[in-house]
Amino acid sequence: MLQQTQVDRVIPYYATFLAAYPRPIDCARAGPGDVVRLWSGLGYNRRALNLHRAATAISAEHGGVVPADERALRALPGVGAYTARAVLSFAFEADVAVVDTNVVRVLSRCVAGTGLALRDAQSLADRLLPAGRSWDFNQSMFDVGATLCTAVPACALCPLRHQCRWRRGGLSAPDPWRASPSVRPQASFAGSDRQGRGRLVQALRSGAVSRERLASACGWPDDPSRAERITVALVAEGFAEWTEDQPALLRLR
């Protein structure tokens, strides 16, 4: 849930989700459509489908227990290097550094004084990690990056201000973080395929949708071919399926 979503927004969904599915096996036993419905409002609905698939894999391959091994974690649907390391650090307190966009910003400005690619930021964080303190280190880096070393930094309040290479250099332009290869402008959401997908999934949460209603459900009443393309992708990815009714209806799986 925390992938690309802020903590304050996640917390109530997290509590609701754990109440419904307290164990991986509970999530696995639910239909993927039920999980997607409970996810409503969080966006990036593919995460819900991956979470259901990961719970199914954990139940089938790991006895219902989340593995404490990075390779096993990364084999789960939807789990990449960042999520695997976050689980290892915060659930198991393993000595691994966790790097997200906020941490890249702190490392670029404060430690390196220059832009960092994600791989270089990860290597630097690994070297800085104090043995036996991964939980504290990673939480601290996240907090500094999310609350102080933001896009518009609050340097006067930052506990790292006396060590920060960028601040000691007079905060000269360009901002080291903005020179990082990992910093890319985000594509507009308005009018995107992702917006149309989200609208269609939201409509499906309320009930099945006929083929004639697909375009309007996506918000593209004059572009049925685009809606059909989105629908084909949703079915292929396992979000939805066509019923055997005549005429067929699209529904969540």
mmCIF file of C-alpha atoms in Angstrom:
data_model
loop_
_atom_site.group_PDB
_atom_site.id
_atom_site.type_symbol
_atom_site.label_atom_id
_atom_site.label_comp_id
_atom_site.label_asym_id
_atom_site.label_seq_id
_atom_site.Cartn_x
_atom_site.Cartn_y
_atom_site.Cartn_z
ATOM 1 C CA MET A 1 0.000 0.000 0.000
ATOM 2 C CA LEU A 2 2.892 2.353 0.675
ATOM 3 C CA GLN A 3 4.201 2.019 -2.882
ATOM 4 C CA GLN A 4 3.626 5.518 -4.313
ATOM 5 C CA THR A 5 1.061 6.406 -1.616
ATOM 6 C CA GLN A 6 1.591 8.548 1.491
ATOM 7 C CA VAL A 7 1.440 7.030 4.969
ATOM 8 C CA ASP A 8 -1.463 9.139 6.266
ATOM 9 C CA ARG A 9 -3.633 7.994 3.372
ATOM 10 C CA VAL A 10 -2.660 4.346 3.776
ATOM 11 C CA ILE A 11 -3.282 3.927 7.508
ATOM 12 C CA PRO A 12 -7.109 3.596 7.479
ATOM 13 C CA TYR A 13 -6.988 1.232 4.482
ATOM 14 C CA TYR A 14 -4.312 -0.824 6.206
ATOM 15 C CA ALA A 15 -6.473 -1.243 9.309
ATOM 16 C CA THR A 16 -9.529 -2.192 7.246
ATOM 17 C CA PHE A 17 -7.550 -4.631 5.137
ATOM 18 C CA LEU A 18 -5.997 -6.402 8.129
ATOM 19 C CA ALA A 19 -9.412 -6.697 9.764
ATOM 20 C CA ALA A 20 -10.713 -8.442 6.639
ATOM 21 C CA TYR A 21 -7.589 -10.492 5.917
ATOM 22 C CA PRO A 22 -5.469 -10.875 9.062
ATOM 23 C CA ARG A 23 -3.307 -13.641 7.507
ATOM 24 C CA PRO A 24 -1.988 -14.306 4.017
ATOM 25 C CA ILE A 25 -4.196 -17.400 3.790
ATOM 26 C CA ASP A 26 -7.296 -15.266 4.422
ATOM 27 C CA CYS A 27 -6.372 -12.975 1.550
ATOM 28 C CA ALA A 28 -5.542 -15.935 -0.682
ATOM 29 C CA ARG A 29 -8.925 -17.555 -0.028
ATOM 30 C CA ALA A 30 -10.778 -14.405 -1.066
ATOM 31 C CA GLY A 31 -11.455 -13.829 -4.720
ATOM 32 C CA PRO A 32 -9.203 -11.287 -6.427
ATOM 33 C CA GLY A 33 -12.301 -9.190 -7.105
ATOM 34 C CA ASP A 34 -13.016 -8.980 -3.363
ATOM 35 C CA VAL A 35 -9.493 -7.721 -2.725
ATOM 36 C CA VAL A 36 -9.758 -5.148 -5.524
ATOM 37 C CA ARG A 37 -13.105 -3.936 -4.101
ATOM 38 C CA LEU A 38 -11.609 -3.483 -0.632
ATOM 39 C CA TRP A 39 -8.753 -1.536 -2.223
ATOM 40 C CA SER A 40 -11.176 1.071 -3.581
ATOM 41 C CA GLY A 41 -9.820 4.605 -3.141
ATOM 42 C CA LEU A 42 -6.109 3.750 -2.924
ATOM 43 C CA GLY A 43 -5.464 3.815 -6.658
ATOM 44 C CA TYR A 44 -2.851 1.821 -8.580
ATOM 45 C CA ASN A 45 -5.232 -1.150 -8.522
ATOM 46 C CA ARG A 46 -2.621 -3.524 -9.934
ATOM 47 C CA ARG A 47 -1.085 -3.503 -6.456
ATOM 48 C CA ALA A 48 -4.248 -5.121 -5.061
ATOM 49 C CA LEU A 49 -4.114 -7.889 -7.639
ATOM 50 C CA ASN A 50 -0.419 -8.461 -6.967
ATOM 51 C CA LEU A 51 -1.075 -8.530 -3.223
ATOM 52 C CA HIS A 52 -3.676 -11.255 -3.710
ATOM 53 C CA ARG A 53 -1.283 -13.219 -5.916
ATOM 54 C CA ALA A 54 1.541 -12.776 -3.393
ATOM 55 C CA ALA A 55 -0.719 -13.992 -0.563
ATOM 56 C CA THR A 56 -1.624 -17.015 -2.681
ATOM 57 C CA ALA A 57 2.063 -17.781 -3.303
ATOM 58 C CA ILE A 58 2.949 -17.297 0.381
ATOM 59 C CA SER A 59 0.179 -19.704 1.368
ATOM 60 C CA ALA A 60 1.072 -22.296 -1.240
ATOM 61 C CA GLU A 61 4.863 -22.131 -1.139
ATOM 62 C CA HIS A 62 5.819 -20.794 2.303
ATOM 63 C CA GLY A 63 3.285 -22.330 4.668
ATOM 64 C CA GLY A 64 1.385 -19.075 5.017
ATOM 65 C CA VAL A 65 4.397 -17.245 6.492
ATOM 66 C CA VAL A 66 6.048 -14.260 4.785
ATOM 67 C CA PRO A 67 9.588 -15.370 3.907
ATOM 68 C CA ALA A 68 12.580 -13.633 5.485
ATOM 69 C CA ASP A 69 14.808 -14.183 2.462
ATOM 70 C CA GLU A 70 15.329 -11.498 -0.193
ATOM 71 C CA ARG A 71 15.330 -13.901 -3.111
ATOM 72 C CA ALA A 72 12.101 -15.529 -1.955
ATOM 73 C CA LEU A 73 10.489 -12.139 -1.362
ATOM 74 C CA ARG A 74 11.449 -10.870 -4.817
ATOM 75 C CA ALA A 75 9.908 -13.949 -6.378
ATOM 76 C CA LEU A 76 6.495 -12.843 -5.074
ATOM 77 C CA PRO A 77 4.209 -10.936 -7.487
ATOM 78 C CA GLY A 78 4.572 -7.177 -7.168
ATOM 79 C CA VAL A 79 7.664 -7.319 -4.949
ATOM 80 C CA GLY A 80 10.798 -5.628 -6.253
ATOM 81 C CA ALA A 81 14.077 -4.676 -4.610
ATOM 82 C CA TYR A 82 12.606 -1.762 -2.634
ATOM 83 C CA THR A 83 9.646 -3.678 -1.174
ATOM 84 C CA ALA A 84 11.739 -6.754 -0.406
ATOM 85 C CA ARG A 85 14.311 -4.691 1.469
ATOM 86 C CA ALA A 86 11.606 -2.765 3.332
ATOM 87 C CA VAL A 87 10.052 -6.033 4.537
ATOM 88 C CA LEU A 88 13.445 -7.405 5.551
ATOM 89 C CA SER A 89 14.293 -4.272 7.538
ATOM 90 C CA PHE A 90 10.964 -3.378 9.135
ATOM 91 C CA ALA A 91 9.550 -6.868 9.708
ATOM 92 C CA PHE A 92 12.729 -8.825 10.376
ATOM 93 C CA GLU A 93 15.248 -6.077 11.272
ATOM 94 C CA ALA A 94 17.791 -7.485 8.826
ATOM 95 C CA ASP A 95 20.834 -5.328 8.073
ATOM 96 C CA VAL A 96 19.686 -3.919 4.726
ATOM 97 C CA ALA A 97 19.287 -0.313 3.610
ATOM 98 C CA VAL A 98 16.020 0.725 1.970
ATOM 99 C CA VAL A 99 16.124 3.408 -0.724
ATOM 100 C CA ASP A 100 13.145 5.241 -2.181
ATOM 101 C CA THR A 101 12.838 8.635 -3.874
ATOM 102 C CA ASN A 102 12.971 10.472 -0.554
ATOM 103 C CA VAL A 103 16.148 8.677 0.496
ATOM 104 C CA VAL A 104 17.787 9.397 -2.875
ATOM 105 C CA ARG A 105 17.075 13.076 -2.248
ATOM 106 C CA VAL A 106 18.708 13.026 1.215
ATOM 107 C CA LEU A 107 21.754 11.103 0.019
ATOM 108 C CA SER A 108 22.223 13.277 -3.076
ATOM 109 C CA ARG A 109 22.090 16.538 -1.147
ATOM 110 C CA CYS A 110 23.544 15.663 2.216
ATOM 111 C CA VAL A 111 26.139 12.973 1.582
ATOM 112 C CA ALA A 112 27.167 12.898 -2.078
ATOM 113 C CA GLY A 113 26.645 16.550 -2.983
ATOM 114 C CA THR A 114 25.774 15.428 -6.501
ATOM 115 C CA GLY A 115 23.042 13.591 -8.357
ATOM 116 C CA LEU A 116 22.821 9.859 -7.761
ATOM 117 C CA ALA A 117 21.416 7.049 -9.859
ATOM 118 C CA LEU A 118 19.298 4.625 -7.855
ATOM 119 C CA ARG A 119 22.024 1.977 -7.955
ATOM 120 C CA ASP A 120 24.617 4.432 -6.630
ATOM 121 C CA ALA A 121 22.236 5.651 -3.921
ATOM 122 C CA GLN A 122 21.619 2.069 -2.848
ATOM 123 C CA SER A 123 25.345 1.350 -2.678
ATOM 124 C CA LEU A 124 25.936 4.490 -0.614
ATOM 125 C CA ALA A 125 23.092 3.663 1.792
ATOM 126 C CA ASP A 126 24.461 0.143 2.221
ATOM 127 C CA ARG A 127 27.841 1.590 3.238
ATOM 128 C CA LEU A 128 26.285 4.036 5.693
ATOM 129 C CA LEU A 129 24.031 1.467 7.397
ATOM 130 C CA PRO A 130 25.102 0.878 11.026
ATOM 131 C CA ALA A 131 25.176 -2.811 11.945
ATOM 132 C CA GLY A 132 22.168 -3.872 13.989
ATOM 133 C CA ARG A 133 20.374 -0.534 13.483
ATOM 134 C CA SER A 134 18.655 -0.968 10.115
ATOM 135 C CA TRP A 135 15.165 -0.277 11.476
ATOM 136 C CA ASP A 136 16.245 3.014 13.089
ATOM 137 C CA PHE A 137 18.426 4.045 10.151
ATOM 138 C CA ASN A 138 15.808 3.424 7.477
ATOM 139 C CA GLN A 139 12.955 4.997 9.413
ATOM 140 C CA SER A 140 15.120 8.050 10.086
ATOM 141 C CA MET A 141 16.091 8.429 6.438
ATOM 142 C CA PHE A 142 12.457 8.078 5.362
ATOM 143 C CA ASP A 143 11.316 10.662 7.905
ATOM 144 C CA VAL A 144 13.990 13.217 7.005
ATOM 145 C CA GLY A 145 13.250 12.827 3.313
ATOM 146 C CA ALA A 146 9.469 12.961 3.715
ATOM 147 C CA THR A 147 9.225 15.832 6.203
ATOM 148 C CA LEU A 148 12.363 18.010 5.986
ATOM 149 C CA CYS A 149 14.517 17.278 2.944
ATOM 150 C CA THR A 150 11.547 17.665 0.635
ATOM 151 C CA ALA A 151 11.428 19.190 -2.850
ATOM 152 C CA VAL A 152 11.502 22.557 -1.046
ATOM 153 C CA PRO A 153 13.770 21.704 1.902
ATOM 154 C CA ALA A 154 13.419 22.962 5.481
ATOM 155 C CA CYS A 155 17.171 23.098 6.035
ATOM 156 C CA ALA A 156 17.022 25.161 9.244
ATOM 157 C CA LEU A 157 15.106 22.349 10.973
ATOM 158 C CA CYS A 158 17.086 19.437 9.573
ATOM 159 C CA PRO A 159 19.197 17.447 12.067
ATOM 160 C CA LEU A 160 21.721 16.849 9.257
ATOM 161 C CA ARG A 161 22.156 20.523 8.385
ATOM 162 C CA HIS A 162 25.688 20.771 9.795
ATOM 163 C CA GLN A 163 26.864 17.715 7.836
ATOM 164 C CA CYS A 164 24.955 18.437 4.617
ATOM 165 C CA ARG A 165 27.361 18.941 1.705
ATOM 166 C CA TRP A 166 24.875 20.973 -0.300
ATOM 167 C CA ARG A 167 24.115 23.359 2.593
ATOM 168 C CA ARG A 168 27.798 23.727 3.493
ATOM 169 C CA GLY A 169 28.366 24.685 -0.131
ATOM 170 C CA GLY A 170 25.837 27.513 0.148
ATOM 171 C CA LEU A 171 22.885 25.644 -1.423
ATOM 172 C CA SER A 172 24.292 26.550 -4.812
ATOM 173 C CA ALA A 173 22.395 25.680 -7.964
ATOM 174 C CA PRO A 174 21.691 23.186 -9.301
ATOM 175 C CA ASP A 175 20.051 21.184 -6.535
ATOM 176 C CA PRO A 176 22.047 17.902 -6.477
ATOM 177 C CA TRP A 177 18.873 15.846 -6.181
ATOM 178 C CA ARG A 178 17.330 17.334 -9.311
ATOM 179 C CA ALA A 179 20.437 16.242 -11.217
ATOM 180 C CA SER A 180 19.785 12.618 -10.231
ATOM 181 C CA PRO A 181 18.913 10.313 -13.151
ATOM 182 C CA SER A 182 16.073 8.844 -11.070
ATOM 183 C CA VAL A 183 14.242 12.196 -11.009
ATOM 184 C CA ARG A 184 11.859 12.271 -13.954
ATOM 185 C CA PRO A 185 8.789 14.416 -14.567
ATOM 186 C CA GLN A 186 5.625 12.408 -13.960
ATOM 187 C CA ALA A 187 3.280 11.947 -16.884
ATOM 188 C CA SER A 188 -0.062 13.709 -16.565
ATOM 189 C CA PHE A 189 -2.797 11.556 -15.023
ATOM 190 C CA ALA A 190 -5.671 13.509 -16.551
ATOM 191 C CA GLY A 191 -6.727 11.914 -19.817
ATOM 192 C CA SER A 192 -4.284 9.010 -19.446
ATOM 193 C CA ASP A 193 -4.976 5.319 -19.945
ATOM 194 C CA ARG A 194 -4.389 4.899 -16.217
ATOM 195 C CA GLN A 195 -7.248 7.277 -15.470
ATOM 196 C CA GLY A 196 -9.550 5.347 -17.792
ATOM 197 C CA ARG A 197 -8.517 2.026 -16.229
ATOM 198 C CA GLY A 198 -9.219 3.394 -12.787
ATOM 199 C CA ARG A 199 -12.668 4.570 -13.815
ATOM 200 C CA LEU A 200 -13.525 1.204 -15.331
ATOM 201 C CA VAL A 201 -12.299 -0.737 -12.288
ATOM 202 C CA GLN A 202 -14.329 1.570 -10.056
ATOM 203 C CA ALA A 203 -17.434 0.895 -12.160
ATOM 204 C CA LEU A 204 -16.794 -2.848 -11.940
ATOM 205 C CA ARG A 205 -16.645 -2.634 -8.161
ATOM 206 C CA SER A 206 -20.321 -1.676 -8.269
ATOM 207 C CA GLY A 207 -21.328 -4.427 -10.698
ATOM 208 C CA ALA A 208 -20.901 -5.932 -14.135
ATOM 209 C CA VAL A 209 -20.567 -3.644 -17.157
ATOM 210 C CA SER A 210 -21.921 -4.383 -20.633
ATOM 211 C CA ARG A 211 -19.748 -3.956 -23.697
ATOM 212 C CA GLU A 212 -21.916 -1.021 -24.758
ATOM 213 C CA ARG A 213 -21.124 0.799 -21.508
ATOM 214 C CA LEU A 214 -17.357 0.274 -21.559
ATOM 215 C CA ALA A 215 -16.488 3.553 -23.249
ATOM 216 C CA SER A 216 -18.663 5.657 -20.948
ATOM 217 C CA ALA A 217 -17.388 3.776 -17.880
ATOM 218 C CA CYS A 218 -13.831 4.683 -18.904
ATOM 219 C CA GLY A 219 -14.861 8.307 -19.405
ATOM 220 C CA TRP A 220 -14.289 8.134 -23.166
ATOM 221 C CA PRO A 221 -17.813 7.921 -24.656
ATOM 222 C CA ASP A 222 -16.502 8.875 -28.091
ATOM 223 C CA ASP A 223 -13.555 6.483 -28.108
ATOM 224 C CA PRO A 224 -14.860 2.900 -27.814
ATOM 225 C CA SER A 225 -11.723 1.413 -29.402
ATOM 226 C CA ARG A 226 -9.555 2.855 -26.627
ATOM 227 C CA ALA A 227 -11.947 1.473 -24.009
ATOM 228 C CA GLU A 228 -11.850 -1.927 -25.702
ATOM 229 C CA ARG A 229 -8.039 -1.900 -25.575
ATOM 230 C CA ILE A 230 -8.118 -1.130 -21.853
ATOM 231 C CA THR A 231 -10.655 -3.904 -21.321
ATOM 232 C CA VAL A 232 -8.524 -6.464 -23.147
ATOM 233 C CA ALA A 233 -5.599 -5.539 -20.881
ATOM 234 C CA LEU A 234 -7.696 -5.856 -17.704
ATOM 235 C CA VAL A 235 -8.884 -9.313 -18.728
ATOM 236 C CA ALA A 236 -5.366 -10.427 -19.699
ATOM 237 C CA GLU A 237 -3.960 -9.205 -16.365
ATOM 238 C CA GLY A 238 -6.584 -11.100 -14.363
ATOM 239 C CA PHE A 239 -8.590 -8.135 -13.092
ATOM 240 C CA ALA A 240 -11.782 -8.939 -14.933
ATOM 241 C CA GLU A 241 -13.557 -11.594 -16.956
ATOM 242 C CA TRP A 242 -16.465 -11.857 -19.348
ATOM 243 C CA THR A 243 -19.538 -13.706 -18.149
ATOM 244 C CA GLU A 244 -21.211 -16.407 -20.232
ATOM 245 C CA ASP A 245 -24.411 -14.379 -20.360
ATOM 246 C CA GLN A 246 -25.853 -13.283 -23.672
ATOM 247 C CA PRO A 247 -24.898 -10.565 -24.122
ATOM 248 C CA ALA A 248 -21.715 -11.041 -22.109
ATOM 249 C CA LEU A 249 -20.947 -8.714 -19.197
ATOM 250 C CA LEU A 250 -17.570 -7.669 -17.873
ATOM 251 C CA ARG A 251 -17.080 -8.284 -14.141
ATOM 252 C CA LEU A 252 -14.296 -8.409 -11.586
ATOM 253 C CA ARG A 253 -12.860 -11.879 -11.169
#
